[in-house]
Amino acid sequence: MDLLALTDFNLVARHGGFGKAARATGRPKATLSRRVGDLESSLDLRLFERGARNLKLTEEGRALFERTGALLAELDETAAAIASGGQRPKGRLRISAPMLFSQTAMGRIAAGFALKYPEVRLEVTTEDRQVDMIEEGYDLVIRVNPDPDESLVGRAFLRDRLVVVASPHLPRTTGGSGAPGVARGAGERQTWHVKTQGGRSTIKIEPVLALSTLIMVRDAVRAGVGAARLPISLVAHDLADGTLVNWGDIDGPEIALWTLYPSRRLLSPRVSAFLDFLKQAFPNGTPDELAAYIGR
């Protein structure tokens, strides 16, 4: 594929027409039209629907534009950085982050990063679903215990663990039934296996509430309605103040937050800067460091 023709195609697609792209870049309109035509011929595809007054990407053209636009921008930035001997990060940085981390820490982290790197336009989207980084145009994703993916590389930058917490006034059992519990979602199990200083034990729960976010679950537990499984970083201040007590650590794998990016793409200065910033924010990656971002 002709890289120059691909670049001109992206210019036309970004500006929405040959004339607009020519005026914005100072390139001859005829040259842009010829190169896009050559690209269509080499691919044996029609990339634009050409009307009398407007130009519209075909489905194939839109897919090509979405997949190649970010890659070409990274190549330009890399070449400029090499030519100048290195430069400050700049341009758009799109990040997808999970809901709880976004609610508790991402606002302050994003603000600090923006102050340090004012030429970077940081955009953070909060979602817990698995995103397609290439299709959806993300530079970096933050995920909890991600499944292995050969197309992505990254590292764990923060670790946490689940604990069962409750009001100190809540009894662990009521008669022959289990303790009242607050579940995240309707499908949470009713028996929790925990580890304590005295060994392993089982806590039976009778759910009285089902809530969709961990912040809601924590607030309900604070109100004394029941016990719940929560990350210790989210309730560290409550445990320290004695307003909640720890019934035990959940017997299972730890929680690890990972930063991930496509292995086939060059690591841009923007992404490198953000990874370094996270390392400075969480130098040891402990729950206490995350708890410091969370208000009482």
Short mmCIF file of C-alpha atoms in Angstrom, two decimals:
data_model
loop_
_atom_site.label_atom_id
_atom_site.label_comp_id
_atom_site.label_asym_id
_atom_site.label_seq_id
_atom_site.Cartn_x
_atom_site.Cartn_y
_atom_site.Cartn_z
CA MET A 1 0.00 0.00 0.00
CA ASP A 2 1.33 3.44 -0.98
CA LEU A 3 1.93 5.34 2.27
CA LEU A 4 1.67 8.75 0.57
CA ALA A 5 -1.64 7.79 -1.01
CA LEU A 6 -2.88 6.51 2.35
CA THR A 7 -1.85 9.81 3.98
CA ASP A 8 -3.73 11.81 1.35
CA PHE A 9 -6.79 9.58 1.78
CA ASN A 10 -6.75 10.32 5.51
CA LEU A 11 -6.47 14.07 4.82
CA VAL A 12 -9.53 13.99 2.57
CA ALA A 13 -11.50 11.83 4.99
CA ARG A 14 -10.62 14.03 7.97
CA HIS A 15 -11.60 17.28 6.22
CA GLY A 16 -14.65 15.86 4.47
CA GLY A 17 -13.73 16.64 0.86
CA PHE A 18 -10.96 17.20 -1.66
CA GLY A 19 -11.45 20.97 -1.78
CA LYS A 20 -11.50 21.37 1.99
CA ALA A 21 -8.40 19.19 2.40
CA ALA A 22 -6.58 21.16 -0.32
CA ARG A 23 -7.39 24.51 1.29
CA ALA A 24 -6.44 23.32 4.77
CA THR A 25 -3.09 21.80 3.74
CA GLY A 26 -2.08 23.81 0.67
CA ARG A 27 -1.94 20.61 -1.38
CA PRO A 28 -3.27 20.68 -5.00
CA LYS A 29 -6.78 19.29 -5.18
CA ALA A 30 -5.91 17.36 -8.35
CA THR A 31 -3.01 15.63 -6.60
CA LEU A 32 -5.20 14.56 -3.70
CA SER A 33 -7.86 13.25 -6.09
CA ARG A 34 -5.30 11.32 -8.15
CA ARG A 35 -3.65 9.69 -5.14
CA VAL A 36 -6.96 8.65 -3.61
CA GLY A 37 -7.97 7.22 -6.98
CA ASP A 38 -4.70 5.28 -7.16
CA LEU A 39 -5.32 3.90 -3.66
CA GLU A 40 -8.82 2.78 -4.62
CA SER A 41 -7.44 1.07 -7.70
CA SER A 42 -4.70 -0.72 -5.78
CA LEU A 43 -7.21 -1.97 -3.19
CA ASP A 44 -9.92 -2.62 -5.78
CA LEU A 45 -12.33 -0.82 -3.45
CA ARG A 46 -14.39 2.34 -3.57
CA LEU A 47 -13.46 4.42 -0.51
CA PHE A 48 -15.73 7.45 -1.14
CA GLU A 49 -19.25 7.95 -2.43
CA ARG A 50 -18.84 10.96 -4.74
CA GLY A 51 -21.97 13.10 -4.97
CA ALA A 52 -22.53 16.33 -6.87
CA ARG A 53 -21.96 18.47 -3.79
CA ASN A 54 -20.59 16.22 -1.07
CA LEU A 55 -18.22 13.37 -0.41
CA LYS A 56 -19.07 10.48 1.88
CA LEU A 57 -16.96 7.58 3.11
CA THR A 58 -18.11 4.12 2.12
CA GLU A 59 -18.23 1.42 4.77
CA GLU A 60 -14.82 0.16 3.62
CA GLY A 61 -13.47 3.71 3.54
CA ARG A 62 -14.64 4.38 7.10
CA ALA A 63 -13.01 1.18 8.34
CA LEU A 64 -9.72 2.09 6.64
CA PHE A 65 -9.83 5.63 8.05
CA GLU A 66 -10.53 4.43 11.61
CA ARG A 67 -7.74 1.86 11.53
CA THR A 68 -5.03 3.95 9.88
CA GLY A 69 -5.61 7.49 11.15
CA ALA A 70 -4.16 6.96 14.61
CA LEU A 71 -1.25 4.91 13.26
CA LEU A 72 -0.26 7.66 10.81
CA ALA A 73 -0.48 10.26 13.57
CA GLU A 74 1.85 8.16 15.74
CA LEU A 75 4.33 7.80 12.91
CA ASP A 76 4.35 11.57 12.42
CA GLU A 77 4.87 12.17 16.15
CA THR A 78 7.64 9.60 16.36
CA ALA A 79 9.47 11.07 13.37
CA ALA A 80 9.14 14.59 14.80
CA ALA A 81 10.42 13.44 18.21
CA ILE A 82 13.44 11.72 16.65
CA ALA A 83 14.20 14.72 14.46
CA SER A 84 14.05 17.13 17.40
CA GLY A 85 15.95 14.83 19.75
CA GLY A 86 12.86 14.27 21.87
CA GLN A 87 9.97 16.58 22.71
CA ARG A 88 7.29 17.10 25.32
CA PRO A 89 4.26 14.86 24.90
CA LYS A 90 1.37 16.49 23.07
CA GLY A 91 -1.80 15.62 21.21
CA ARG A 92 -4.87 13.60 22.19
CA LEU A 93 -4.60 10.73 24.69
CA ARG A 94 -7.68 8.50 24.99
CA ILE A 95 -7.93 6.19 28.00
CA SER A 96 -10.59 3.71 29.08
CA ALA A 97 -10.69 3.06 32.84
CA PRO A 98 -12.92 0.96 35.14
CA MET A 99 -15.69 2.65 37.06
CA LEU A 100 -14.46 2.33 40.66
CA PHE A 101 -10.91 3.49 39.88
CA SER A 102 -12.33 6.40 37.88
CA GLN A 103 -14.70 7.42 40.68
CA THR A 104 -12.09 7.27 43.42
CA ALA A 105 -8.78 8.29 41.86
CA MET A 106 -8.88 9.15 38.17
CA GLY A 107 -10.10 12.73 38.59
CA ARG A 108 -7.09 13.76 40.67
CA ILE A 109 -4.70 11.75 38.54
CA ALA A 110 -6.03 13.27 35.32
CA ALA A 111 -5.83 16.78 36.78
CA GLY A 112 -2.25 16.29 37.90
CA PHE A 113 -1.27 14.89 34.52
CA ALA A 114 -2.96 17.80 32.70
CA LEU A 115 -1.07 20.32 34.82
CA LYS A 116 2.25 18.61 34.14
CA TYR A 117 1.61 18.08 30.41
CA PRO A 118 -0.62 20.95 29.22
CA GLU A 119 -0.08 20.07 25.55
CA VAL A 120 -1.79 16.68 25.95
CA ARG A 121 -5.58 16.56 25.53
CA LEU A 122 -6.52 13.79 27.94
CA GLU A 123 -9.87 12.05 27.43
CA VAL A 124 -10.95 9.40 29.96
CA THR A 125 -13.96 7.14 29.39
CA THR A 126 -15.34 5.17 32.32
CA GLU A 127 -16.55 1.64 31.54
CA ASP A 128 -16.07 -1.86 32.89
CA ARG A 129 -16.68 -3.69 29.61
CA GLN A 130 -13.93 -5.10 27.41
CA VAL A 131 -13.16 -2.50 24.73
CA ASP A 132 -11.54 -2.98 21.32
CA MET A 133 -8.65 -0.54 21.51
CA ILE A 134 -8.03 -0.36 17.77
CA GLU A 135 -11.65 -0.18 16.65
CA GLU A 136 -12.61 2.38 19.31
CA GLY A 137 -9.46 4.48 19.10
CA TYR A 138 -8.04 4.11 22.63
CA ASP A 139 -4.34 4.67 23.32
CA LEU A 140 -4.38 2.96 26.71
CA VAL A 141 -6.81 0.94 28.83
CA ILE A 142 -6.84 0.24 32.55
CA ARG A 143 -8.43 -3.06 33.52
CA VAL A 144 -8.94 -5.23 36.61
CA ASN A 145 -7.48 -8.75 36.37
CA PRO A 146 -7.59 -8.79 32.54
CA ASP A 147 -7.62 -12.04 30.61
CA PRO A 148 -4.40 -12.81 28.70
CA ASP A 149 -4.35 -11.19 25.25
CA GLU A 150 -1.44 -11.73 22.87
CA SER A 151 -2.22 -8.47 21.05
CA LEU A 152 -1.76 -6.38 24.23
CA VAL A 153 1.16 -5.71 26.53
CA GLY A 154 1.31 -3.96 29.87
CA ARG A 155 1.90 -4.34 33.58
CA ALA A 156 0.11 -4.36 36.92
CA PHE A 157 0.54 -0.98 38.62
CA LEU A 158 -1.77 -1.37 41.62
CA ARG A 159 -2.93 -4.24 43.83
CA ASP A 160 -5.87 -4.53 46.21
CA ARG A 161 -7.80 -7.22 48.07
CA LEU A 162 -11.40 -7.93 49.01
CA VAL A 163 -12.52 -7.95 52.65
CA VAL A 164 -15.88 -8.51 54.34
CA VAL A 165 -16.83 -5.43 56.34
CA ALA A 166 -19.82 -4.43 58.44
CA SER A 167 -20.95 -2.02 61.10
CA PRO A 168 -19.53 -2.94 64.53
CA HIS A 169 -23.15 -3.15 65.75
CA LEU A 170 -24.18 -5.77 63.15
CA PRO A 171 -24.32 -9.35 64.48
CA ARG A 172 -22.74 -12.01 62.28
CA THR A 173 -25.82 -14.24 62.58
CA THR A 174 -29.48 -13.70 63.43
CA GLY A 175 -30.95 -16.83 65.01
CA GLY A 176 -30.33 -19.75 62.67
CA SER A 177 -30.04 -17.59 59.54
CA GLY A 178 -27.09 -15.77 58.04
CA ALA A 179 -26.15 -12.15 58.53
CA PRO A 180 -27.86 -9.49 56.40
CA GLY A 181 -25.72 -8.68 53.37
CA VAL A 182 -25.41 -6.06 50.66
CA ALA A 183 -24.67 -7.60 47.25
CA ARG A 184 -23.22 -6.04 44.15
CA GLY A 185 -25.79 -7.13 41.59
CA ALA A 186 -28.45 -9.79 41.93
CA GLY A 187 -26.23 -12.82 41.35
CA GLU A 188 -23.74 -12.57 44.21
CA ARG A 189 -23.16 -15.80 46.15
CA GLN A 190 -24.65 -16.14 49.63
CA THR A 191 -21.67 -17.88 51.23
CA TRP A 192 -18.32 -16.09 51.56
CA HIS A 193 -15.06 -17.89 52.38
CA VAL A 194 -12.69 -15.72 54.40
CA LYS A 195 -9.27 -15.83 56.02
CA THR A 196 -8.69 -14.42 59.50
CA GLN A 197 -5.90 -14.60 62.06
CA GLY A 198 -7.68 -17.61 63.48
CA GLY A 199 -7.75 -19.45 60.15
CA ARG A 200 -10.27 -19.97 57.39
CA SER A 201 -14.02 -19.76 57.96
CA THR A 202 -17.32 -19.35 56.13
CA ILE A 203 -19.79 -16.47 56.43
CA LYS A 204 -23.38 -17.10 55.44
CA ILE A 205 -25.23 -14.07 54.06
CA GLU A 206 -28.90 -13.29 53.57
CA PRO A 207 -28.93 -10.50 50.92
CA VAL A 208 -31.17 -7.57 51.82
CA LEU A 209 -29.95 -5.21 49.07
CA ALA A 210 -28.57 -5.62 45.55
CA LEU A 211 -26.76 -2.53 44.26
CA SER A 212 -24.94 -1.93 41.00
CA THR A 213 -21.79 -0.06 42.10
CA LEU A 214 -19.26 -0.58 44.88
CA ILE A 215 -19.64 3.03 46.04
CA MET A 216 -23.34 2.37 46.62
CA VAL A 217 -22.52 -0.87 48.43
CA ARG A 218 -20.03 0.91 50.71
CA ASP A 219 -22.52 3.65 51.56
CA ALA A 220 -25.18 1.06 52.43
CA VAL A 221 -22.73 -0.80 54.68
CA ARG A 222 -21.85 2.46 56.39
CA ALA A 223 -25.56 2.92 57.13
CA GLY A 224 -25.54 -0.41 58.97
CA VAL A 225 -27.94 -2.35 56.76
CA GLY A 226 -25.65 -5.32 56.22
CA ALA A 227 -22.19 -6.75 55.54
CA ALA A 228 -20.48 -6.66 52.15
CA ARG A 229 -17.39 -7.68 50.19
CA LEU A 230 -15.40 -4.55 49.31
CA PRO A 231 -11.84 -3.62 48.27
CA ILE A 232 -9.90 -2.72 51.39
CA SER A 233 -8.73 0.53 49.77
CA LEU A 234 -12.36 1.69 49.61
CA VAL A 235 -12.98 1.16 53.35
CA ALA A 236 -9.50 1.75 54.78
CA HIS A 237 -10.52 5.03 56.44
CA ASP A 238 -13.66 3.44 57.93
CA LEU A 239 -11.64 0.56 59.37
CA ALA A 240 -9.05 2.96 60.80
CA ASP A 241 -11.80 5.08 62.41
CA GLY A 242 -13.63 2.03 63.76
CA THR A 243 -16.90 2.88 61.98
CA LEU A 244 -16.60 -0.46 60.15
CA VAL A 245 -14.97 -3.71 61.23
CA ASN A 246 -13.23 -6.39 59.18
CA TRP A 247 -14.83 -9.84 59.31
CA GLY A 248 -12.02 -11.36 57.25
CA ASP A 249 -10.17 -11.29 53.93
CA ILE A 250 -11.90 -13.01 51.02
CA ASP A 251 -10.11 -16.28 50.31
CA GLY A 252 -9.21 -15.86 46.66
CA PRO A 253 -6.93 -14.10 44.17
CA GLU A 254 -5.93 -10.50 44.72
CA ILE A 255 -7.23 -7.61 42.67
CA ALA A 256 -4.69 -6.27 40.18
CA LEU A 257 -5.10 -3.16 38.04
CA TRP A 258 -3.25 -3.31 34.73
CA THR A 259 -2.33 -0.76 32.10
CA LEU A 260 -2.57 -2.25 28.60
CA TYR A 261 -1.76 -1.06 25.09
CA PRO A 262 -1.43 -2.73 21.66
CA SER A 263 1.88 -4.52 21.28
CA ARG A 264 2.07 -3.85 17.55
CA ARG A 265 1.95 -0.08 17.96
CA LEU A 266 4.80 2.24 18.82
CA LEU A 267 4.60 3.50 22.39
CA SER A 268 3.89 7.20 21.91
CA PRO A 269 5.41 9.89 24.17
CA ARG A 270 1.91 10.59 25.54
CA VAL A 271 1.39 6.98 26.66
CA SER A 272 4.91 6.75 28.09
CA ALA A 273 4.35 9.94 30.07
CA PHE A 274 1.07 8.68 31.51
CA LEU A 275 2.59 5.33 32.48
CA ASP A 276 5.40 7.16 34.28
CA PHE A 277 2.86 9.42 36.00
CA LEU A 278 0.93 6.40 37.31
CA LYS A 279 4.18 4.91 38.59
CA GLN A 280 4.86 8.12 40.51
CA ALA A 281 1.30 8.15 41.91
CA PHE A 282 1.51 4.52 43.06
CA PRO A 283 5.24 3.79 43.56
CA ASN A 284 4.62 0.57 45.52
CA GLY A 285 1.20 -0.28 44.09
CA THR A 286 -0.35 -0.95 47.51
CA PRO A 287 -3.97 -0.55 48.67
CA ASP A 288 -2.86 2.17 51.12
CA GLU A 289 -1.63 4.30 48.22
CA LEU A 290 -5.01 4.02 46.50
CA ALA A 291 -6.84 4.71 49.79
CA ALA A 292 -4.99 8.03 50.00
CA TYR A 293 -7.00 9.19 46.95
CA ILE A 294 -10.32 8.22 48.52
CA GLY A 295 -12.14 10.68 50.75
CA ARG A 296 -13.58 9.73 54.10
#
